[in-house]
XYZ file of C-alpha atoms in Angstrom:
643
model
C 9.499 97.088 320.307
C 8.550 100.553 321.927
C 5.478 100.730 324.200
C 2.565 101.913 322.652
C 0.322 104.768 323.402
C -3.384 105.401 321.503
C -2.890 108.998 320.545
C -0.308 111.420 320.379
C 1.227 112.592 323.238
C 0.890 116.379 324.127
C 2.570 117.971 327.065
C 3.964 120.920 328.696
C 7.492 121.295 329.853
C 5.774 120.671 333.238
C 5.832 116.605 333.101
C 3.069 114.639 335.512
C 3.382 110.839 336.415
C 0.468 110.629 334.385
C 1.829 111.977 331.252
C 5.109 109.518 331.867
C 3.044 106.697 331.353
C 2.112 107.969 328.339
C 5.554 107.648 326.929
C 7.165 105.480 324.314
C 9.244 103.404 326.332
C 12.587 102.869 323.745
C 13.425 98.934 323.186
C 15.263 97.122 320.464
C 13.304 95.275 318.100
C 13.812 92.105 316.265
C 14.349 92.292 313.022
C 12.030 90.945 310.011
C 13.590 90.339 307.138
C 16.053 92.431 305.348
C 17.533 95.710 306.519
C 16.251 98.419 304.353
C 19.888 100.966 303.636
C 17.685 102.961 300.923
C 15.365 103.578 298.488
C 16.002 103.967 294.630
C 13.490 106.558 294.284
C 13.121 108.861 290.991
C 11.814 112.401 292.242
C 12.072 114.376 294.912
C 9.598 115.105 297.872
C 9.245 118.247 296.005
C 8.218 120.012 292.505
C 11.248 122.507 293.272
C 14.030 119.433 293.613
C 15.379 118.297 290.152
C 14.383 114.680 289.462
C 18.147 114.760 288.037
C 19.076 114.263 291.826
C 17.709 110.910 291.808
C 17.730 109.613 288.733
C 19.323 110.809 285.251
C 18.122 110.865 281.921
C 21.006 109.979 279.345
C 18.838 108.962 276.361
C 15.452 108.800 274.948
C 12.069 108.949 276.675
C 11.784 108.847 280.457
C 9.258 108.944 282.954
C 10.297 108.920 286.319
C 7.967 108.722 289.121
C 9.061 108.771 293.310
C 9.358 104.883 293.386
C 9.154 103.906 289.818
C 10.962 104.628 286.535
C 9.755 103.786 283.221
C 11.495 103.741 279.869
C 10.690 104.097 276.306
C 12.840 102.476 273.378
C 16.472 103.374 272.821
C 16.071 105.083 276.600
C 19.150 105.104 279.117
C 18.498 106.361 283.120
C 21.506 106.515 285.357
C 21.480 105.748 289.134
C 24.875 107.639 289.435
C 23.091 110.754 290.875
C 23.244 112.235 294.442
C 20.278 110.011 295.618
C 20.578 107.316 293.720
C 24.397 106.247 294.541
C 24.835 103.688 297.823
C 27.944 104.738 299.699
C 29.894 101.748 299.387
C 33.401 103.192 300.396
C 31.564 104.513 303.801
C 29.728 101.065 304.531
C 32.937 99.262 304.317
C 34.903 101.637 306.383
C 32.636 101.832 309.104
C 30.205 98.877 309.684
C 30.183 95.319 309.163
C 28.471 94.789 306.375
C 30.873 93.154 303.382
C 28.250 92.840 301.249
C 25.063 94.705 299.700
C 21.588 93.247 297.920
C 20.257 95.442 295.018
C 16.286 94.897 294.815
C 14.216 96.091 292.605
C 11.125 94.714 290.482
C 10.832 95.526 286.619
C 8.262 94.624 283.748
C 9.232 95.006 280.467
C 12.408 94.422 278.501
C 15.643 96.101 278.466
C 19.006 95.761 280.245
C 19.755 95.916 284.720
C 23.263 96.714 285.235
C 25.126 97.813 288.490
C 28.088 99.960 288.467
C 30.488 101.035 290.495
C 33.175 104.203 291.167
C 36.808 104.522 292.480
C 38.020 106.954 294.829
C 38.869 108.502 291.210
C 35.461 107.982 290.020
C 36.546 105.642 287.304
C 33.246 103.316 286.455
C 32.844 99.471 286.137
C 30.237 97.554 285.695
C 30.000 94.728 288.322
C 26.870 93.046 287.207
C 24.109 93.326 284.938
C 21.208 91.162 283.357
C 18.927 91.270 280.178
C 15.501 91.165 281.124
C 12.694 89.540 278.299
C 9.286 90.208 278.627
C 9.114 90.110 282.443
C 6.258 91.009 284.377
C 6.734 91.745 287.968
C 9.634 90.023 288.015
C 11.809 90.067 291.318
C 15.634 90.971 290.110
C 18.258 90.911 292.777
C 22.475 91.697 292.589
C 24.751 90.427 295.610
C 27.561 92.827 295.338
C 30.497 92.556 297.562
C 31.980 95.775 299.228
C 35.317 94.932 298.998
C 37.043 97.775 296.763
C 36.195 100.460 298.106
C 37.989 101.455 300.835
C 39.512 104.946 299.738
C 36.160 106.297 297.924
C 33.641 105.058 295.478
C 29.638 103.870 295.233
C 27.378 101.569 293.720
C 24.440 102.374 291.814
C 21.287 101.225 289.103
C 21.505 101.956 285.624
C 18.565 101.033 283.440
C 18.862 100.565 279.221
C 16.105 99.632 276.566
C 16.877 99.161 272.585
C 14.725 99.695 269.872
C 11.169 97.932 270.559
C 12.150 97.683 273.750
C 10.374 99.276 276.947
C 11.181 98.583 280.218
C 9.876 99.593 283.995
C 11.285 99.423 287.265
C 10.117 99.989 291.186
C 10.592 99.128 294.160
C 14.019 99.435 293.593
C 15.762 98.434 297.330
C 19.128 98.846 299.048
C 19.576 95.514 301.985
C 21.619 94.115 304.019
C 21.541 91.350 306.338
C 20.051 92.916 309.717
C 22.212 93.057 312.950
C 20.467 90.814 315.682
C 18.550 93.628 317.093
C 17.414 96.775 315.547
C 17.682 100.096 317.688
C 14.965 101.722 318.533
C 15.128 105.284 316.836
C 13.648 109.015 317.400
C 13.533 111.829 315.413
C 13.643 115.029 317.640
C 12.676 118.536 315.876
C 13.343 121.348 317.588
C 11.231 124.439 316.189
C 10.258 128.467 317.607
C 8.119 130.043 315.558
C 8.331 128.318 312.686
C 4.838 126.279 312.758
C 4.346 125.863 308.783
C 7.772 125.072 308.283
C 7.188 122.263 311.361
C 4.023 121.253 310.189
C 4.847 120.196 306.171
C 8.009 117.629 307.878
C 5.492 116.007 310.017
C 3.335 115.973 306.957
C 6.563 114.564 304.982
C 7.274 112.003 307.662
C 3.298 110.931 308.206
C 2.985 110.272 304.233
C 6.096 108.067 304.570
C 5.446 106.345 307.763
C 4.894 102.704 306.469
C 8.076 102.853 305.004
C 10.065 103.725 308.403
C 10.482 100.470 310.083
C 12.958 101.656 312.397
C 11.167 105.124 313.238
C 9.732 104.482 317.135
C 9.236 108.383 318.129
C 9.121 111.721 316.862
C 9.503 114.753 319.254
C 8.616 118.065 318.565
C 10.212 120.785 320.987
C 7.904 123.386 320.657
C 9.839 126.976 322.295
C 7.756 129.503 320.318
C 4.152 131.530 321.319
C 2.887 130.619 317.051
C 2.210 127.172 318.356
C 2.501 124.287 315.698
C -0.699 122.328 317.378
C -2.460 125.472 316.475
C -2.611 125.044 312.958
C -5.512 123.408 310.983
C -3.410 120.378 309.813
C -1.983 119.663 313.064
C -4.969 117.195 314.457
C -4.817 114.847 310.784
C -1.056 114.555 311.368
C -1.440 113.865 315.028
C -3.612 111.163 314.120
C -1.586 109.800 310.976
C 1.646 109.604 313.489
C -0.595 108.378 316.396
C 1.403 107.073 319.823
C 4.627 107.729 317.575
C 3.914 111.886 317.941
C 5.548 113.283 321.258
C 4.394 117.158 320.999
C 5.938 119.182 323.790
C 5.783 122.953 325.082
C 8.654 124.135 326.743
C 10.864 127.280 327.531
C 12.572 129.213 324.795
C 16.169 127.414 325.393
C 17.098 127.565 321.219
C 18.302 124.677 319.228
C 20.457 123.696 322.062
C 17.785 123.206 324.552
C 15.483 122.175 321.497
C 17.324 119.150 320.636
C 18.548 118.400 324.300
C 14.944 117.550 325.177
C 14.933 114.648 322.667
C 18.314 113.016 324.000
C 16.448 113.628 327.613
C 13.100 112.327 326.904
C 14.430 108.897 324.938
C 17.676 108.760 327.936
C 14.486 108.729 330.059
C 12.122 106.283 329.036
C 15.075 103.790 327.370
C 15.402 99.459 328.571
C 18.610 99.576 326.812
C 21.837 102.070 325.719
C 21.085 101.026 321.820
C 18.822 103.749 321.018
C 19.443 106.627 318.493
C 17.867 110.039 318.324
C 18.179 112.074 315.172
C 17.736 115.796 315.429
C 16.367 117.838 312.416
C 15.627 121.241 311.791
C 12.302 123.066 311.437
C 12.569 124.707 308.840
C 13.947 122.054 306.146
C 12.647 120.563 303.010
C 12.809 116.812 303.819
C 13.809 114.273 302.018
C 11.791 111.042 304.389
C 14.068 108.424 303.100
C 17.136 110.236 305.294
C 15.880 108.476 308.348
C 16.099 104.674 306.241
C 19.261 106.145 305.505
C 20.737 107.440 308.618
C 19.585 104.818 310.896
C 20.442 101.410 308.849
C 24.079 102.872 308.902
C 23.764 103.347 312.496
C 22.293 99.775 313.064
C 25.233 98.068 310.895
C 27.845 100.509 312.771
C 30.964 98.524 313.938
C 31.194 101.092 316.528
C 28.540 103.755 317.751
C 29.321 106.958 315.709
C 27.386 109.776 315.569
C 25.734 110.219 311.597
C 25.624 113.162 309.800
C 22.730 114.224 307.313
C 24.360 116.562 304.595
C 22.732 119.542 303.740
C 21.615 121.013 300.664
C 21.189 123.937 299.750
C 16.960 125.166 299.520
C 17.127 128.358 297.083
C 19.737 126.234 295.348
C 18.239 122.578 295.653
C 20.845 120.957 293.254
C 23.404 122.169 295.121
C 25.620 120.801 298.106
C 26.777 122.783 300.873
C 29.717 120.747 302.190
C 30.891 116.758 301.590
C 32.348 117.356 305.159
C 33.496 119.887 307.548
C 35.649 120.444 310.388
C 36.692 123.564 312.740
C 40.051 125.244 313.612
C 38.992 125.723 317.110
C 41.789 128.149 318.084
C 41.051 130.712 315.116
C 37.446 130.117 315.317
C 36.147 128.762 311.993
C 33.861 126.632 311.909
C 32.377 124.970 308.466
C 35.924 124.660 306.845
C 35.819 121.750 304.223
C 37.811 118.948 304.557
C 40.506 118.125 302.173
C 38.563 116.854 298.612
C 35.053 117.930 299.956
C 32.578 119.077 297.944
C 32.081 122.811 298.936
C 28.701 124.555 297.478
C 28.848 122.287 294.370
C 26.524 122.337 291.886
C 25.582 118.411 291.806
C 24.184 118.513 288.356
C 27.357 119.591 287.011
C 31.497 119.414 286.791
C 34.416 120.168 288.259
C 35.343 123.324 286.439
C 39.313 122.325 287.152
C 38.964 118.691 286.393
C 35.506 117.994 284.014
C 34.696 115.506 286.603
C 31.258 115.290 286.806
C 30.531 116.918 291.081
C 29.962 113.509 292.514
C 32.105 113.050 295.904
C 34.094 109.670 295.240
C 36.536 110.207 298.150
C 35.911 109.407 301.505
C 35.804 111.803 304.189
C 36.703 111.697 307.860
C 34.603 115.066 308.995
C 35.121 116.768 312.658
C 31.870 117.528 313.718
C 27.869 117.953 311.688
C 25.375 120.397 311.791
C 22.393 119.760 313.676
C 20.151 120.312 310.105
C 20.013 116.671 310.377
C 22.244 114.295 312.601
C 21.765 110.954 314.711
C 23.732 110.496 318.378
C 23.292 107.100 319.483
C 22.491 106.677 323.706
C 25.874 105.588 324.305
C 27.711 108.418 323.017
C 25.492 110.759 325.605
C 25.390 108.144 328.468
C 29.411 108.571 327.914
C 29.817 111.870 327.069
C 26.823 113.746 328.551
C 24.403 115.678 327.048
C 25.139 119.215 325.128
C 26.178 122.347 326.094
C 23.427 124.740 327.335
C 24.875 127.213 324.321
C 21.033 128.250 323.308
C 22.906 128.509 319.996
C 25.410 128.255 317.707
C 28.019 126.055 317.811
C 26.206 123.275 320.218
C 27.094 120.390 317.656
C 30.537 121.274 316.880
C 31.610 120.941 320.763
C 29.145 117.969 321.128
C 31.089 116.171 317.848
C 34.696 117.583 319.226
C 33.703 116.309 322.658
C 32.763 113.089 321.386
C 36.174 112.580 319.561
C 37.674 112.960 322.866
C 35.661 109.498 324.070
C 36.361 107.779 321.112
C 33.013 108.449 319.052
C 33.832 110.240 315.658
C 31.566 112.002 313.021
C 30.856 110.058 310.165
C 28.892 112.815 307.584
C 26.854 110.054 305.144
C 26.815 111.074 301.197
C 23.254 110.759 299.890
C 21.327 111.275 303.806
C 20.829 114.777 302.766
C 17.700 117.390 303.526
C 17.360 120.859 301.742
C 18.267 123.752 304.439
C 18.424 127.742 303.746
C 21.462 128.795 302.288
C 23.636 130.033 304.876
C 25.187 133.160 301.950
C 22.076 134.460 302.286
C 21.942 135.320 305.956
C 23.495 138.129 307.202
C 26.559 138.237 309.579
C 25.498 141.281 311.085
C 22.929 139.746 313.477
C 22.052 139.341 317.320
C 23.109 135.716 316.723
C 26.768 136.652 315.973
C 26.516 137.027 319.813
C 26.543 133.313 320.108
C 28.165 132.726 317.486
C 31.831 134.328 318.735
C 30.660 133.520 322.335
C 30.461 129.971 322.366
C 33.082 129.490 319.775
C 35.610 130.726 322.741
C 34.306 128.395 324.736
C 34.302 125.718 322.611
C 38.122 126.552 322.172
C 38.799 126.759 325.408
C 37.184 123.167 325.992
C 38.706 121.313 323.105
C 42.183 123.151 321.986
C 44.997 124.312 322.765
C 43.622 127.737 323.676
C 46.464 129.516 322.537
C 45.443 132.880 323.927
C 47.778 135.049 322.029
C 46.928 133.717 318.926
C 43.264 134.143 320.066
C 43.827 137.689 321.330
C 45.271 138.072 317.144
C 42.020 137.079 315.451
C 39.597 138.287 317.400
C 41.712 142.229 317.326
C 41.761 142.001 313.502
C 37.851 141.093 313.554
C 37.691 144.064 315.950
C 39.614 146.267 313.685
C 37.663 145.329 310.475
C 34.064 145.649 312.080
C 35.169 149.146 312.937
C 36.789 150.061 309.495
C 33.629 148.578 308.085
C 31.631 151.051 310.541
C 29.767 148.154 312.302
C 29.708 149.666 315.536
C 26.754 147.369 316.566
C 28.760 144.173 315.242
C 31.979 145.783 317.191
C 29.629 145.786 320.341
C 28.225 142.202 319.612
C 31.813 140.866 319.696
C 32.851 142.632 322.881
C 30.517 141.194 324.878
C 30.802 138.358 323.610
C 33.937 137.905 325.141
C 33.461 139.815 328.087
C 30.650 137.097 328.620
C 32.671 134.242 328.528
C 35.563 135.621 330.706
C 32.287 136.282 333.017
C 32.826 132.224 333.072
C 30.363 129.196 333.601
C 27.274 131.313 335.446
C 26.803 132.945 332.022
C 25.021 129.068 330.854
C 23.505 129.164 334.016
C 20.018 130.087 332.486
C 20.763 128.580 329.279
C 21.144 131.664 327.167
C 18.073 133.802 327.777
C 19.278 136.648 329.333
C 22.059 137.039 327.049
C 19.866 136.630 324.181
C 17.879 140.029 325.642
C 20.694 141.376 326.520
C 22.223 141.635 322.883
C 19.284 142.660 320.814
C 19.089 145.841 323.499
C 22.522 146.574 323.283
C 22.397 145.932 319.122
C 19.192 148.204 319.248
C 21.206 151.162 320.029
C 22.916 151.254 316.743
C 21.244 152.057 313.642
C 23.693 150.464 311.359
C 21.824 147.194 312.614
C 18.512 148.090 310.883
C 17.267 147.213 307.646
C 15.034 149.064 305.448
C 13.608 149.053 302.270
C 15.955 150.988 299.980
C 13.752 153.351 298.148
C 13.191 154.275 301.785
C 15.895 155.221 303.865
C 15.913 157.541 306.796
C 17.058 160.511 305.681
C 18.363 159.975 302.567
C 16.283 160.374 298.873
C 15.864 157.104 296.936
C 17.250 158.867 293.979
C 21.004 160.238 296.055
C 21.650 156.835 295.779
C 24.431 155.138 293.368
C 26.469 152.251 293.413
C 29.865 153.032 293.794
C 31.399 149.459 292.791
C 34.712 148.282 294.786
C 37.943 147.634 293.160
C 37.986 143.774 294.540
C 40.838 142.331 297.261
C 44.261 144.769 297.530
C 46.868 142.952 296.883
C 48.838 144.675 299.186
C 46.264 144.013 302.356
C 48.307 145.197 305.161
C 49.710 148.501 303.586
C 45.792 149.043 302.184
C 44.663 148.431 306.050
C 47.244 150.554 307.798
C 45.863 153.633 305.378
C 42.686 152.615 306.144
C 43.028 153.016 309.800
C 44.860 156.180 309.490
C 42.437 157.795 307.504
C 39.812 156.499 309.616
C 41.657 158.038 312.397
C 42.187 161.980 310.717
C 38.447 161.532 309.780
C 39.265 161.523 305.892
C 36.943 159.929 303.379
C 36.986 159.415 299.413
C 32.751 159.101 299.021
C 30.647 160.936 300.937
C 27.387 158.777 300.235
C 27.135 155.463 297.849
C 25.138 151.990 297.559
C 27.620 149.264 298.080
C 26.078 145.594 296.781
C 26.997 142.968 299.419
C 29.505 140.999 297.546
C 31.768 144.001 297.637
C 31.330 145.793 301.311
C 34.064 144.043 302.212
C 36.315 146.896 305.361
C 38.655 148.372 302.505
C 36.208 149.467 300.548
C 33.348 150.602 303.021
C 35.959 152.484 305.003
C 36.161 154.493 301.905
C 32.560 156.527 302.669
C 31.426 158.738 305.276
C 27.736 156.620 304.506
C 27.571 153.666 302.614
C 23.913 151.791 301.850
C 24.750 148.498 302.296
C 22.878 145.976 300.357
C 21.808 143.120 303.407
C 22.690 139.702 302.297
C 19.265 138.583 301.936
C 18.578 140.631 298.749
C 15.581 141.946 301.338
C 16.582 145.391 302.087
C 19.385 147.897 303.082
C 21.669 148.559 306.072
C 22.958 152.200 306.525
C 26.979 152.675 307.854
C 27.713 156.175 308.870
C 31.185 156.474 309.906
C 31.559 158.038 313.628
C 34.485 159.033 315.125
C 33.188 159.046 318.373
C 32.089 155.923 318.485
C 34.807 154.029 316.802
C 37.570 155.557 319.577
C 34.991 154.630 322.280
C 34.650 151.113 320.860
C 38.026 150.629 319.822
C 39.490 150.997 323.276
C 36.495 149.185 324.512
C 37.146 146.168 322.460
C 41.563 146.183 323.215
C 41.088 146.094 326.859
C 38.643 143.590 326.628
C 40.740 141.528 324.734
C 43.553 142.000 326.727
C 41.619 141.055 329.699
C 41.465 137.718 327.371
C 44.994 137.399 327.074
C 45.577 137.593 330.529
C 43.042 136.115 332.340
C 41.755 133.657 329.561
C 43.666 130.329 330.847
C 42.348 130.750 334.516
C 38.861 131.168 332.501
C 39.518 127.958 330.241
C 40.154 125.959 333.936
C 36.379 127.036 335.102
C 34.660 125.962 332.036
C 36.144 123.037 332.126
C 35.476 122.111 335.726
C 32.004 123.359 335.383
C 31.276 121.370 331.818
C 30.140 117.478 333.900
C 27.261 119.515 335.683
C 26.749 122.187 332.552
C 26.276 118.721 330.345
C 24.190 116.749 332.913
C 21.223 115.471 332.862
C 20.270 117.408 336.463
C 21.622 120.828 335.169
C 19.070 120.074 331.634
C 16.202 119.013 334.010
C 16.700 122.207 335.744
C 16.511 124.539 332.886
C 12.965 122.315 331.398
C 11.217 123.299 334.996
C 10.814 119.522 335.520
């Protein structure tokens, strides 16, 4: 088991010998009992989540309670719900488990069945009992994972009949534990974001007895709002006790965040089967994703790295992706893979099919976001650790990288937190910097690096920032690439000086600025009308070459108009001289005033720059890759902490 320590730790990034002792030291435990794969729990961590997540009302009277359910008469609750499903098709695929216990103990009357899906979602019931007058009664279901290869899950469903009434908790997903368990970490990495920190160390405190395989959790702190300096900070410390690693370091963003948890477990480990399982800041939690996440880890054939799904938080019954991949070369990242669930509403259908939005299929994804995902120690004793990106893209290259070794991406259905919607953050942002930056070099590490394709998408980006009079965005992307063609130094420091760098340069435009819209610079509250868009040309190219050439004779159809986001799409905006631009977080206003001046000076700006890509970007692509061993070791990450 891991070493033990009286209170929480608390350090700076400056690490004595003293406060090395203080460490969890990572060992595997041995097991007792049962391995716990999930909870059948019947609300949410939160009033905002639907209880419809977990468990579903068909019929009658329900009351459903976080680890209970009770029925009335001539009641019906379904386990067939994003929560309440086990992932049989993914359990057989990837560990060694061929078979799955369902526990659960009910008083009452009423009828315990368990059903199952196809990779059509077709149900059948595999077993099911009539329970009489029980009290406390232990019920338990062996159910082979045999069918399930191509898609499908498992899950409770619970019936009473008139005079009948019926409860159930403690409801229980096991398996028989591997020899040893692995000693797990969860790692949050968090700047400025103390409340947000705070509640998921609350969340994981008021769930701690039910976390057998939880041995550390390590907060990253990189911001000056400290999260020890809030009021609730000392009761969690003490709740967590020697499990709560608190940490002060450098601003290195979620790159160097997360890095320090992979460094601190690779440095206080006895053996190479440890996890660590990153999670965001600023989630809603759901606790039982760490049961989840790290009993598919344990049962793992193979060490893979697990994915945590993300849902959406200003949508909570909705899923952002089943799975996702990248086309390196064009730079897109977040595509769905083929039969993914892609922002679907998880409460209802298909709108093609009538299929309830339940993802049967299974997925083979290319990489996970970093909202919530587990690396085990041998994929980074391997592979190395991550890139020193500071942000933005960091876990596709770590996932792509891993491929490369032979450790794929498995994103697990039902291990899902609650992130913010990623619709409602602007594009127009200092992050883009990042964003286009390391997506290049991500490209040039793990594709084909077709330059003149390259040199294609980022010129018609280039073109329809300008159109769009996004002269700030235009900038953002040229030195973006001018950065990466500056090669390897430009990770030297991890990202800080080019995260300066870009909110001066972005400063300088005032397109970049948001303000309230009744007031605008310049401009009366009341000048201002929509002027709606006439959606997607269907002749694109012919509608951008008249675009450009009326951009380039300085002709305009609108002198001033409000444009709502959904429609300030380039052919469109390029119609105005100003356009108010509503930003995409419903917060405020951005104000586009089309200048000539400016779009020349960029324009040529951005074609030799990407010419300079064409021509030099293969000789660039050989640096990065010679420099990535020391970029991704241990030393270089040591370096950048001040250790």
């Amino acid at each position: 088991m891991a070493g033990k320590t009286a209170t929480a730790t608390t350090r700076g990034n400056g690490s004595s010998a003293a406060a090395d002792k203080e460490q969890t030291t990572f060992s595997e435990h041995t097991p007792q009992g049962r391995l716990t794969t999930q909870r059948g729990l019947y609300a949410g961590p939160a009033p905002v989540v639907s209880k419809d997540l977990y468990g579903e009302v068909q019929a009658g009277v329900v009351t459903r309670k976080r680890d209970s359910v009770s029925l009335e008469e001539s009641a019906r609750v379904s386990g067939n719900t994003y929560f309440g499903r086990f992932p049989a098709s993914y359990w057989q695929r990837w560990t060694t488990v061929r078979e799955v216990r369902a526990e659960l103990v009910v008083t009452g009357s009423g009828l315990v069945a368990v059903r199952a899906s196809d990779f059509e979602g077709e149900p059948r019931t595999v077993a099911a009992q009539e329970i009489d007058g029980a009290k406390k009664l232990a019920v338990s279901f062996d159910l082979k994972l045999d069918k399930f290869l191509d898609g499908g899950a498992l899950w409770l469903d619970l019936e009473t009949e008139a005079g009948q009434q019926l409860t159930a908790e403690r409801v229980r997903w096991t398996v028989e534990p591997p020899e040893k368990i692995r000693p797990t970490a969860v790692t949050i990495c968090t700047m400025n974001r103390a409340d947000d920190c705070l509640k998921n160390l609350q969340a994981l405190a008021g769930d701690i007895s039910s976390l057998d395989t939880l041995d550390a959790i390590y907060v990253a702190d990189q911001g000056t709002d400290r999260v020890e300096s809030r009021d609730g900070f000392a009761e969690v410390s003490a709740a967590l006790g020697e499990k709560l690693h608190y940490i002060t370091q450098p601003n290195l963003g979620g790159a160097g965040g997360f890095t320090r948890g992979l460094y601190e477990v690779a440095g206080h480990t006895d053996t190479e089967h440890a996890n660590v399982l990153f999670m965001d800041d600023d989630v809603l939690l759901e606790p039982d994703l760490v049961i989840r996440m790290t009993a598919f880890s344990n049962r793992a054939a193979n060490p893979v790295i697990v994915g945590g799904q993300m849902l959406n938080l200003l949508h909570p019954h909705q899923l952002h992706v089943g799975a996702e991949y990248a086309r390196l070369n064009t730079l897109e990242p977040g595509m769905p893979v083929e039969h993914s669930l892609s922002t679907a509403n998880l409460l209802g259908v298909d709108e093609e099919t009538g299929k309830p939005n339940k993802q049967e299929r299974r997925l083979d994804a290319g990489y996970n976001g970093w909202w919530s995902c587990l690396i085990p120690y041998e994929v980074v004793r391997e592979v190395g650790y991550p890139m020193p990106f500071f942000f933005q893209w960091d876990d596709a290259e770590y996932s792509y990288r891993a491929r490369e070794h032979g450790f794929p991406t498995v994103t697990l259905p039902g291990a899902g937190v609650w992130h913010a919607d990623f619709h409602w953050k602007d594009w127009d942002e200092w992050h883009r910097y990042f964003n286009l930056r390391n997506s290049i070099i991500t490209a040039a590490l793990h594709s084909e690096f077709n330059v003149n394709v390259l040199a294609r998408v980022l010129t018609a980006q280039l073109v329809r920032y300008l159109l769009g009079m996004q002269y700030g965005l235009t900038h953002t992307l040229i030195k973006a690439v001018e950065d990466f063609l500056e090669g390897p130094d430009i990770l030297r420091d991890g990202g800080v000086a080019a995260m300066q760098e870009i909110r001066e340069i972005r400063a300088r435009y005032p397109e970049t600025k948001r303000y309230d819209p009744t007031e605008v610079p310049g401009i009366a509250s009341n000048d201002i009308g929509i002027i709606n868009g006439g959606g997607r040309p269907a002749l694109q190219r012919l509608v951008l070459v008249k675009r450009i050439v009326d951009r380039l004779r300085g002709r305009s159809r609108f002198g001033l108009g409000a444009i709502p986001m959904d429609e300030a799409s380039w052919w469109h905006v390029a119609l105005f001289d100003t356009a108010v631009v509503t930003d995409a977080n419903q917060e405020g206003v951005r104000v586009r005033k089309y200048d000539r001046d400016r779009m020349f000076e960029l324009g040529k700006h951005g074609l030799r720059t990407i010419n300079r890509l064409r021509k030099e970007g293969r000789a660039v692509q050989a640096q990065y890759k010679r420099a990535m061993p020391q970029l991704t070791s241990r030393e270089n990450w040591q370096r950048l902490y001040e250790l």
